[in-house]
Short mmCIF file of C-alpha atoms in Angstrom, two decimals:
data_model
loop_
_atom_site.label_atom_id
_atom_site.label_comp_id
_atom_site.label_asym_id
_atom_site.label_seq_id
_atom_site.Cartn_x
_atom_site.Cartn_y
_atom_site.Cartn_z
CA MET D 1 25.47 -56.37 49.98
CA SER D 2 22.48 -54.13 50.62
CA THR D 3 19.24 -55.46 51.87
CA PRO D 4 16.12 -54.74 49.67
CA PRO D 5 13.46 -52.62 51.20
CA SER D 6 10.57 -54.35 52.78
CA SER D 7 7.22 -54.20 51.15
CA GLY D 8 5.98 -51.79 53.82
CA GLN D 9 8.78 -49.38 53.04
CA ALA D 10 8.12 -49.65 49.32
CA ASP D 11 4.42 -48.93 49.78
CA GLU D 12 5.34 -45.82 51.92
CA TRP D 13 7.62 -44.49 49.15
CA GLN D 14 5.02 -45.11 46.49
CA SER D 15 2.46 -43.26 48.48
CA THR D 16 4.61 -40.10 48.56
CA ARG D 17 5.92 -40.34 45.04
CA ALA D 18 3.17 -38.18 43.57
CA GLU D 19 4.33 -35.35 45.77
CA THR D 20 7.65 -35.28 44.11
CA ALA D 21 6.30 -35.43 40.51
CA VAL D 22 5.87 -31.61 40.28
CA PRO D 23 6.55 -29.99 36.91
CA THR D 24 9.21 -27.33 36.73
CA GLN D 25 7.84 -23.99 37.35
CA ILE D 26 9.23 -20.49 36.37
CA GLN D 27 9.29 -17.90 39.21
CA PRO D 28 7.70 -14.75 37.76
CA ARG D 29 9.57 -11.53 38.15
CA GLU D 30 8.20 -8.87 40.41
CA GLU D 31 7.57 -6.47 37.45
CA ASP D 32 5.50 -9.15 35.67
CA ASP D 33 2.83 -8.82 38.37
CA SER D 34 2.40 -5.13 37.70
CA ASP D 35 0.18 -3.41 35.18
CA PRO D 36 0.58 -5.27 31.90
CA ALA D 37 0.79 -1.93 30.05
CA GLN D 38 4.08 -1.34 31.99
CA ARG D 39 5.79 -4.53 30.80
CA ASP D 40 8.68 -4.00 28.52
CA ILE D 41 11.57 -5.66 26.77
CA GLY D 42 14.52 -6.28 28.99
CA ARG D 43 15.33 -4.75 32.41
CA PRO D 44 16.14 -1.11 33.13
CA VAL D 45 19.77 -0.42 34.18
CA SER D 46 19.47 3.29 34.04
CA PRO D 47 16.74 5.93 33.19
CA THR D 48 17.73 5.73 29.51
CA GLN D 49 18.95 2.09 29.06
CA ARG D 50 17.52 -1.38 29.28
CA GLU D 51 19.27 -4.66 28.88
CA LEU D 52 18.10 -8.00 27.47
CA PHE D 53 20.22 -11.14 27.98
CA VAL D 54 19.72 -13.81 25.37
CA SER D 55 20.98 -17.21 24.40
CA CYS D 56 20.05 -16.88 20.70
CA ASP D 57 20.50 -14.31 17.93
CA PRO D 58 19.35 -10.70 18.74
CA ALA D 59 16.75 -10.74 15.92
CA GLU D 60 15.30 -14.06 17.10
CA ALA D 61 15.14 -12.68 20.67
CA MET D 62 13.43 -9.53 19.53
CA GLN D 63 10.88 -11.53 17.56
CA GLN D 64 10.04 -13.60 20.69
CA GLN D 65 9.64 -10.49 22.91
CA LEU D 66 7.43 -8.77 20.32
CA ASP D 67 5.33 -11.97 19.90
CA HIS D 68 4.81 -12.10 23.64
CA LEU D 69 4.38 -8.42 24.49
CA GLN D 70 2.67 -7.22 21.31
CA PRO D 71 3.59 -3.55 21.88
CA GLU D 72 2.36 -0.65 19.63
CA TYR D 73 5.21 1.10 17.87
CA ILE D 74 6.29 2.87 14.75
CA ALA D 75 9.44 1.75 12.89
CA LEU D 76 11.68 4.20 11.02
CA HIS D 77 13.79 2.51 8.29
CA ASP D 78 16.27 3.77 5.81
CA ILE D 79 16.79 2.86 2.18
CA GLY D 80 19.58 4.72 0.46
CA THR D 81 20.05 7.15 3.36
CA SER D 82 20.98 7.27 7.12
CA SER D 83 18.38 9.68 8.28
CA SER D 84 16.15 7.64 10.64
CA ARG D 85 18.40 8.02 13.63
CA LYS D 86 18.73 11.79 13.09
CA LEU D 87 14.95 12.03 12.86
CA LEU D 88 14.55 10.09 16.07
CA ALA D 89 16.92 12.40 17.86
CA GLY D 90 15.14 15.45 16.47
CA VAL D 91 11.70 14.05 17.62
CA ALA D 92 13.21 13.39 21.03
CA ALA D 93 14.51 16.90 21.39
CA ALA D 94 11.31 18.38 20.19
CA SER D 95 9.15 16.47 22.58
CA GLY D 96 11.50 16.83 25.58
CA ARG D 97 11.98 13.02 25.83
CA PRO D 98 15.24 11.19 25.95
CA VAL D 99 16.55 8.77 23.26
CA GLN D 100 16.63 5.46 25.05
CA LYS D 101 18.72 2.29 24.26
CA LEU D 102 17.97 -1.41 24.41
CA VAL D 103 21.31 -3.34 24.66
CA ILE D 104 20.96 -7.01 23.80
CA ARG D 105 23.74 -9.06 25.47
CA ARG D 106 24.93 -12.72 25.29
CA GLN D 107 23.67 -14.67 28.29
CA GLY D 108 26.47 -15.64 30.67
CA TYR D 109 29.14 -13.51 29.14
CA GLY D 110 27.45 -10.16 28.86
CA THR D 111 28.92 -9.58 25.41
CA PRO D 112 26.91 -6.85 23.66
CA LEU D 113 25.34 -8.23 20.42
CA ALA D 114 23.11 -5.30 19.36
CA THR D 115 21.97 -1.86 20.54
CA LEU D 116 18.54 -0.47 19.47
CA GLU D 117 17.50 3.14 19.89
CA PHE D 118 13.95 4.33 20.56
CA VAL D 119 11.78 7.08 22.05
CA ASP D 120 8.76 6.35 24.27
CA PHE D 121 5.53 8.58 24.32
CA PRO D 122 3.61 7.52 27.44
CA SER D 123 -0.11 8.19 27.63
CA ALA D 124 -2.54 8.20 30.57
CA GLY D 125 -4.59 4.99 30.81
CA GLN D 126 -2.96 3.43 27.80
CA SER D 127 0.27 1.62 26.93
CA SER D 128 2.98 3.89 25.57
CA LEU D 129 3.71 4.45 21.89
CA ARG D 130 7.30 3.71 20.94
CA LEU D 131 9.31 5.08 18.00
CA TYR D 132 12.14 2.75 16.88
CA THR D 133 14.88 3.26 14.40
CA THR D 134 15.98 0.17 12.47
CA GLU D 135 19.50 1.66 12.20
CA THR D 136 20.98 -0.60 14.94
CA ASP D 137 24.50 -1.17 16.18
CA ALA D 138 25.20 -4.84 15.31
CA ASP D 139 27.02 -6.91 12.73
CA THR D 140 25.74 -6.63 9.13
CA HIS D 141 23.61 -9.76 9.13
CA GLN D 142 21.96 -9.08 12.48
CA ARG D 143 21.37 -5.49 11.59
CA HIS D 144 19.42 -6.53 8.52
CA GLU D 145 17.52 -9.17 10.44
CA LEU D 146 16.68 -6.78 13.28
CA ALA D 147 15.39 -4.25 10.73
CA ARG D 148 13.17 -6.90 9.13
CA VAL D 149 11.71 -7.97 12.61
CA LEU D 150 11.11 -4.37 13.65
CA LEU D 151 9.29 -3.47 10.52
CA CYS D 152 7.40 -6.86 10.45
CA TYR D 153 5.83 -6.27 13.91
CA SER D 154 5.28 -2.51 13.64
CA ARG D 155 1.88 -0.99 13.52
CA LEU D 156 3.21 1.57 11.05
CA GLY D 157 6.41 1.24 9.09
CA VAL D 158 8.03 4.50 7.86
CA ILE D 159 10.61 4.07 5.01
CA MET D 160 12.89 7.16 4.45
CA ILE D 161 14.28 6.94 0.92
CA GLY D 162 17.45 8.70 -0.12
CA ASP D 163 18.59 9.98 -3.56
CA LEU D 164 18.54 6.72 -5.50
CA PRO D 165 18.95 6.58 -9.28
CA PRO D 166 16.01 5.07 -11.13
CA HIS D 167 17.90 1.88 -11.94
CA LEU D 168 18.55 1.14 -8.26
CA MET D 169 15.18 1.93 -6.85
CA GLY D 170 13.54 -1.39 -7.57
CA SER D 171 16.48 -3.48 -6.45
CA SER D 172 16.80 -1.53 -3.25
CA PHE D 173 13.32 -2.46 -2.20
CA GLU D 174 13.57 -6.13 -3.33
CA PRO D 175 14.81 -7.54 0.13
CA LEU D 176 11.89 -5.87 1.86
CA ARG D 177 9.41 -7.09 -0.71
CA GLU D 178 10.70 -10.65 -0.37
CA ALA D 179 10.31 -10.51 3.33
CA MET D 180 6.75 -9.22 3.04
CA ILE D 181 5.78 -12.08 0.69
CA LYS D 182 7.69 -15.03 2.05
CA ARG D 183 7.43 -14.59 5.85
CA ASP D 184 4.64 -14.22 8.41
CA TRP D 185 4.47 -10.41 7.81
CA ARG D 186 2.38 -8.61 10.53
CA ASN D 187 2.64 -5.09 9.50
CA ARG D 188 -0.24 -3.72 7.35
CA HIS D 189 0.56 -0.02 6.92
CA MET D 190 3.64 1.57 5.38
CA LEU D 191 4.48 5.16 4.64
CA LEU D 192 7.25 6.10 2.16
CA LEU D 193 9.00 9.39 2.70
CA PRO D 194 11.19 10.39 -0.21
CA LEU D 195 14.11 12.73 0.66
CA ALA D 196 14.69 13.55 -3.02
CA ASN D 197 12.51 13.76 -6.05
CA SER D 198 12.16 10.47 -7.85
CA THR D 199 9.78 9.53 -10.67
CA ALA D 200 10.45 5.82 -10.17
CA LEU D 201 9.25 5.68 -6.50
CA ASN D 202 5.49 5.57 -7.37
CA ILE D 203 5.97 2.47 -9.43
CA THR D 204 8.16 0.84 -6.73
CA ALA D 205 5.55 1.67 -4.13
CA THR D 206 2.79 0.03 -6.21
CA GLU D 207 4.94 -3.01 -6.62
CA LEU D 208 5.76 -3.15 -2.95
CA GLY D 209 2.18 -3.38 -1.82
CA ARG D 210 0.92 -5.68 -4.61
CA GLY D 211 -0.12 -9.05 -3.28
CA THR D 212 1.07 -8.38 0.34
CA GLY D 213 -2.09 -6.99 1.88
CA VAL D 214 0.04 -3.98 3.03
CA ALA D 215 -1.36 -0.46 2.45
CA VAL D 216 1.60 1.55 1.04
CA ARG D 217 1.40 5.38 0.89
CA THR D 218 3.84 7.71 -0.61
CA THR D 219 4.26 11.37 0.48
CA PRO D 220 5.64 14.31 -1.48
CA GLN D 221 9.30 15.03 -1.21
CA VAL D 222 10.38 15.74 2.36
CA THR D 223 13.19 18.28 2.84
CA ARG D 224 12.97 19.08 6.59
CA PRO D 225 12.51 17.01 9.82
CA ALA D 226 9.47 19.10 10.57
CA ASP D 227 7.78 18.00 7.28
CA ALA D 228 8.65 14.34 7.97
CA TRP D 229 7.13 14.58 11.46
CA SER D 230 4.01 16.17 9.98
CA PHE D 231 3.40 13.29 7.54
CA ILE D 232 4.13 10.64 10.23
CA SER D 233 2.02 12.02 12.89
CA GLY D 234 -0.85 12.76 10.48
CA THR D 235 -0.80 9.23 9.09
CA TRP D 236 -0.71 7.74 12.63
CA ASN D 237 -3.61 9.89 13.63
CA ARG D 238 -5.81 8.72 10.73
CA LEU D 239 -4.73 5.05 11.31
CA ARG D 240 -5.55 5.38 14.96
CA GLU D 241 -9.07 6.70 14.15
CA GLN D 242 -9.63 3.99 11.43
CA ILE D 243 -8.68 1.08 13.64
CA HIS D 244 -10.74 2.41 16.53
CA THR D 245 -13.79 2.67 14.23
CA GLU D 246 -13.31 -0.75 12.53
CA ALA D 247 -12.14 -2.87 15.46
CA GLY D 248 -12.85 -0.91 18.54
CA VAL D 249 -9.14 -0.98 19.43
CA GLY D 250 -7.71 2.17 21.01
CA LEU D 251 -4.10 2.84 19.87
CA PRO D 252 -1.93 5.22 21.96
CA PRO D 253 -1.86 8.83 20.75
CA LEU D 254 1.17 10.34 19.08
CA PRO D 255 2.18 13.70 20.79
CA GLY D 256 1.94 16.64 18.55
CA ALA D 257 -0.19 14.90 15.96
CA ASN D 258 -2.89 17.47 16.36
CA SER D 259 -0.85 20.61 16.56
CA ARG D 260 1.98 22.38 14.82
CA ALA D 261 3.93 22.25 18.07
CA GLY D 262 5.49 18.98 16.96
CA ALA D 263 6.62 20.38 13.65
CA PRO D 264 7.18 24.17 14.01
CA GLY D 265 7.63 26.02 10.82
CA ALA D 266 6.14 23.35 8.63
CA PRO D 267 4.49 25.09 5.59
CA ALA D 268 0.78 24.77 5.26
CA GLU D 269 1.04 22.86 1.95
CA ALA D 270 3.10 20.15 3.82
CA VAL D 271 0.02 19.23 5.87
CA VAL D 272 -2.50 19.78 3.10
CA SER D 273 -0.53 17.47 0.72
CA ALA D 274 -0.39 14.64 3.21
CA PRO D 275 -1.41 11.26 1.60
CA THR D 276 -4.62 11.17 3.62
CA PRO D 277 -6.84 13.87 5.26
CA LEU D 278 -6.20 14.44 8.88
CA SER D 279 -9.37 14.47 10.98
CA PRO D 280 -8.50 12.85 14.31
CA PRO D 281 -10.24 13.16 17.62
CA VAL D 282 -8.90 15.83 19.86
CA ILE D 283 -5.98 14.54 22.05
CA PRO D 284 -4.38 16.72 24.78
CA PRO D 285 -1.04 17.48 23.13
CA VAL D 286 2.30 17.26 25.01
CA ALA D 287 4.18 20.45 25.37
CA MET D 288 6.78 20.36 22.50
CA LYS D 289 10.04 22.22 22.06
CA PRO D 290 10.98 23.52 18.58
CA MET D 291 12.46 20.95 16.30
CA PRO D 292 16.22 21.57 16.23
CA ALA D 293 17.50 22.91 12.93
CA THR D 294 20.08 20.78 11.17
CA SER D 295 23.54 22.11 11.31
CA PRO D 296 25.68 20.69 8.46
CA ARG D 297 29.37 21.18 8.32
CA GLU D 298 30.56 24.44 6.88
CA PRO D 299 30.38 24.13 3.05
CA GLN D 300 33.79 23.93 1.39
CA ALA D 301 34.71 25.34 -1.96
CA GLU D 302 35.27 21.94 -3.44
CA ASP D 303 32.04 20.45 -2.27
CA GLY D 304 30.27 21.52 -5.47
CA VAL D 305 32.95 19.92 -7.53
CA LEU D 306 33.07 16.66 -5.73
CA GLY D 307 29.29 16.57 -5.40
CA ARG D 308 29.03 16.66 -9.18
CA TYR D 309 31.70 14.03 -9.42
CA VAL D 310 29.88 11.71 -7.05
CA HIS D 311 26.51 12.36 -8.70
CA GLN D 312 27.95 11.36 -12.06
CA LEU D 313 29.52 8.24 -10.67
CA ILE D 314 26.35 6.95 -9.09
CA GLY D 315 24.72 7.17 -12.48
CA LEU D 316 27.02 4.54 -14.03
CA PRO D 317 25.44 1.27 -14.98
CA GLY D 318 25.55 -1.16 -12.06
CA MET D 319 26.85 1.33 -9.52
CA VAL D 320 25.24 0.53 -6.13
CA SER D 321 26.98 2.83 -3.68
CA VAL D 322 29.94 5.35 -3.79
CA ALA D 323 31.71 7.42 -1.19
CA ILE D 324 34.57 9.87 -0.95
CA PHE D 325 36.42 9.61 2.35
CA ASP D 326 39.45 10.80 4.19
CA THR D 327 42.22 8.13 3.90
CA ALA D 328 43.75 8.82 7.33
CA SER D 329 40.57 8.83 9.54
CA GLY D 330 38.04 6.85 7.26
CA GLN D 331 35.68 9.73 7.72
CA PRO D 332 33.14 9.99 4.81
CA LEU D 333 32.85 13.38 3.10
CA LEU D 334 30.23 12.47 0.41
CA HIS D 335 28.08 9.55 -0.28
CA ALA D 336 25.50 8.54 -2.83
CA GLY D 337 23.45 5.34 -3.48
CA ALA D 338 22.17 2.54 -1.29
CA ARG D 339 23.95 0.46 1.20
CA PRO D 340 26.76 0.19 2.23
CA GLY D 341 26.56 3.63 3.69
CA GLY D 342 29.17 6.32 3.66
CA THR D 343 30.53 5.41 7.10
CA GLU D 344 30.99 1.68 6.21
CA LEU D 345 32.60 2.51 2.83
CA GLY D 346 35.02 5.06 4.52
CA GLN D 347 36.07 2.89 7.43
CA HIS D 348 36.64 -0.33 5.36
CA GLY D 349 38.05 1.60 2.47
CA SER D 350 40.62 3.23 4.71
CA ALA D 351 41.54 -0.18 6.21
CA LEU D 352 42.00 -1.74 2.83
CA LEU D 353 44.13 1.12 1.56
CA ALA D 354 46.20 1.03 4.63
CA ALA D 355 46.93 -2.67 4.32
CA MET D 356 47.84 -2.33 0.65
CA ALA D 357 50.04 0.68 1.26
CA HIS D 358 51.88 -1.31 4.04
CA ALA D 359 52.44 -4.17 1.67
CA SER D 360 53.75 -1.87 -1.05
CA ARG D 361 56.22 -0.26 1.37
CA THR D 362 57.33 -3.64 2.72
CA LEU D 363 57.98 -4.98 -0.77
CA GLY D 364 59.88 -1.83 -1.71
CA MET D 365 57.44 -0.72 -4.32
CA GLY D 366 56.90 2.88 -3.23
CA HIS D 367 54.66 4.94 -1.14
CA ALA D 368 51.93 5.97 -3.61
CA LEU D 369 48.28 5.55 -2.70
CA PRO D 370 47.21 2.15 -4.07
CA GLU D 371 44.39 1.72 -6.66
CA ALA D 372 42.44 -1.59 -6.40
CA ALA D 373 39.65 -3.46 -8.05
CA VAL D 374 38.32 -6.38 -5.90
CA THR D 375 35.75 -8.98 -7.12
CA LEU D 376 33.58 -10.47 -4.53
CA GLY D 377 30.65 -13.00 -4.77
CA THR D 378 28.09 -10.67 -6.14
CA HIS D 379 29.84 -7.28 -6.32
CA HIS D 380 32.91 -5.52 -7.40
CA LEU D 381 34.79 -2.98 -5.19
CA LEU D 382 36.89 -0.10 -6.55
CA LEU D 383 39.37 1.93 -4.49
CA ARG D 384 41.38 4.82 -5.94
CA ALA D 385 42.72 8.26 -5.03
CA VAL D 386 40.62 11.31 -5.96
CA PRO D 387 42.66 13.36 -8.41
CA HIS D 388 43.88 16.78 -7.24
CA HIS D 389 42.53 16.14 -3.77
CA PRO D 390 45.41 14.78 -1.64
CA GLY D 391 44.29 12.67 1.33
CA LEU D 392 40.93 11.77 -0.23
CA ALA D 393 39.94 8.45 -1.84
CA LEU D 394 37.00 6.95 -3.68
CA HIS D 395 35.32 3.73 -2.63
CA ALA D 396 32.70 2.37 -5.05
CA VAL D 397 30.56 -0.83 -5.04
CA LEU D 398 29.14 -2.21 -8.32
CA ASP D 399 26.64 -5.03 -8.99
CA LYS D 400 28.33 -7.73 -10.87
CA THR D 401 25.15 -8.66 -12.83
CA HIS D 402 24.83 -5.11 -14.19
CA ALA D 403 28.41 -3.80 -14.31
CA ASN D 404 31.32 -4.48 -16.57
CA LEU D 405 34.37 -3.95 -14.28
CA THR D 406 36.76 -3.00 -17.09
CA LEU D 407 34.36 -0.58 -18.64
CA ALA D 408 33.45 0.93 -15.27
CA ARG D 409 37.14 1.62 -14.53
CA LEU D 410 37.51 3.37 -17.96
CA GLN D 411 34.40 5.48 -17.33
CA ILE D 412 35.55 6.44 -13.91
CA GLY D 413 38.87 7.46 -15.34
CA ARG D 414 37.13 9.62 -17.92
CA MET D 415 35.12 11.36 -15.17
CA ASP D 416 38.44 12.69 -13.76
CA ALA D 417 37.87 15.40 -16.35
CA VAL D 418 35.31 16.94 -14.02
CA LEU D 419 38.03 17.58 -11.44
CA ASP D 420 40.54 18.49 -14.09
CA ALA D 421 38.33 21.23 -15.51
CA GLU D 422 37.86 22.83 -12.11
CA ARG D 423 41.65 22.84 -11.51
CA GLN D 424 42.32 24.81 -14.70
#
């Protein structure tokens, strides 16, 4: 049986108790004591890669980082296309700067959860300006959430819009508009870059900005990376001047915004027809290399036929996205519409066909390429061979609320006449 401490011992312990009642403190990292302008998300592991270890979802982690650091950046986002990553690579090559990656990993396991790509434009005496693409490598849900977070906290959001039929234009922008209305939306400036001519875009742009406090501008149709860069840099330059005049806040400059070096070969009308006049202060430009020309695959004789075929398919009522792909590799050849993109439709379509073909062989029902119609919660999927093109298949996505599956299958069957006519 222990002896209770004497009153003298108890008094001595009480007198030192306050020294042990110290709140938990976080030891700052060495880089946190440096210039605040140099602070960044994650830790560098190579000249072109940073890593961020998290215990939550990637989108939530990015939101926390952006809330804390409040960096200045431009976000490139795709609707109905997959062009933002290509534009980012082109801008990086033109400016002589590398495309960098931020890899978000699970704390404790190191499992990669998401990978973001960006280009930094450092400036003397100011924090750098970053150019993000929202086309991230992550699962579908986190990819959408990361895109929302990146757009939400951006100083300028740039939306690149593909060749969408009029009946899909409004619904393609609906998730973005809902996020702008229902959430704590920080972004106040958006630039819409149409990659195809669309009469419905102006109405959609007006609806997008209504009641949100976001200034939405639309450019003329953009057909080259140089034109896109001209509009982006010009809009940033004007925004930079406007914010400096109104709030006295100096934003980092965007290299090439003053000169044609950043967009060689851009026609004069591309700059004149920008949505706002460009009259920025003179900024010493960074030496820029010519913007690399795109190098599409060698055109094939059947491309025109299949192109017309896909163009007619996307015009069907309720058609959301359609792709023609190689059944063996899942590689997409042609795509039209919104998300899912051609790569996703090709890969998953190839996997579905392979599974059905295996089942058919196992059951002794032949080796012909299967045809399938799958009904999901909100959409229908159609998978079928492309007539007269062995090794190619069609994967189509239809909105259940706007499409009749039976009628759609009949209409697609009638469109085989496009391919039959070329064969004759």
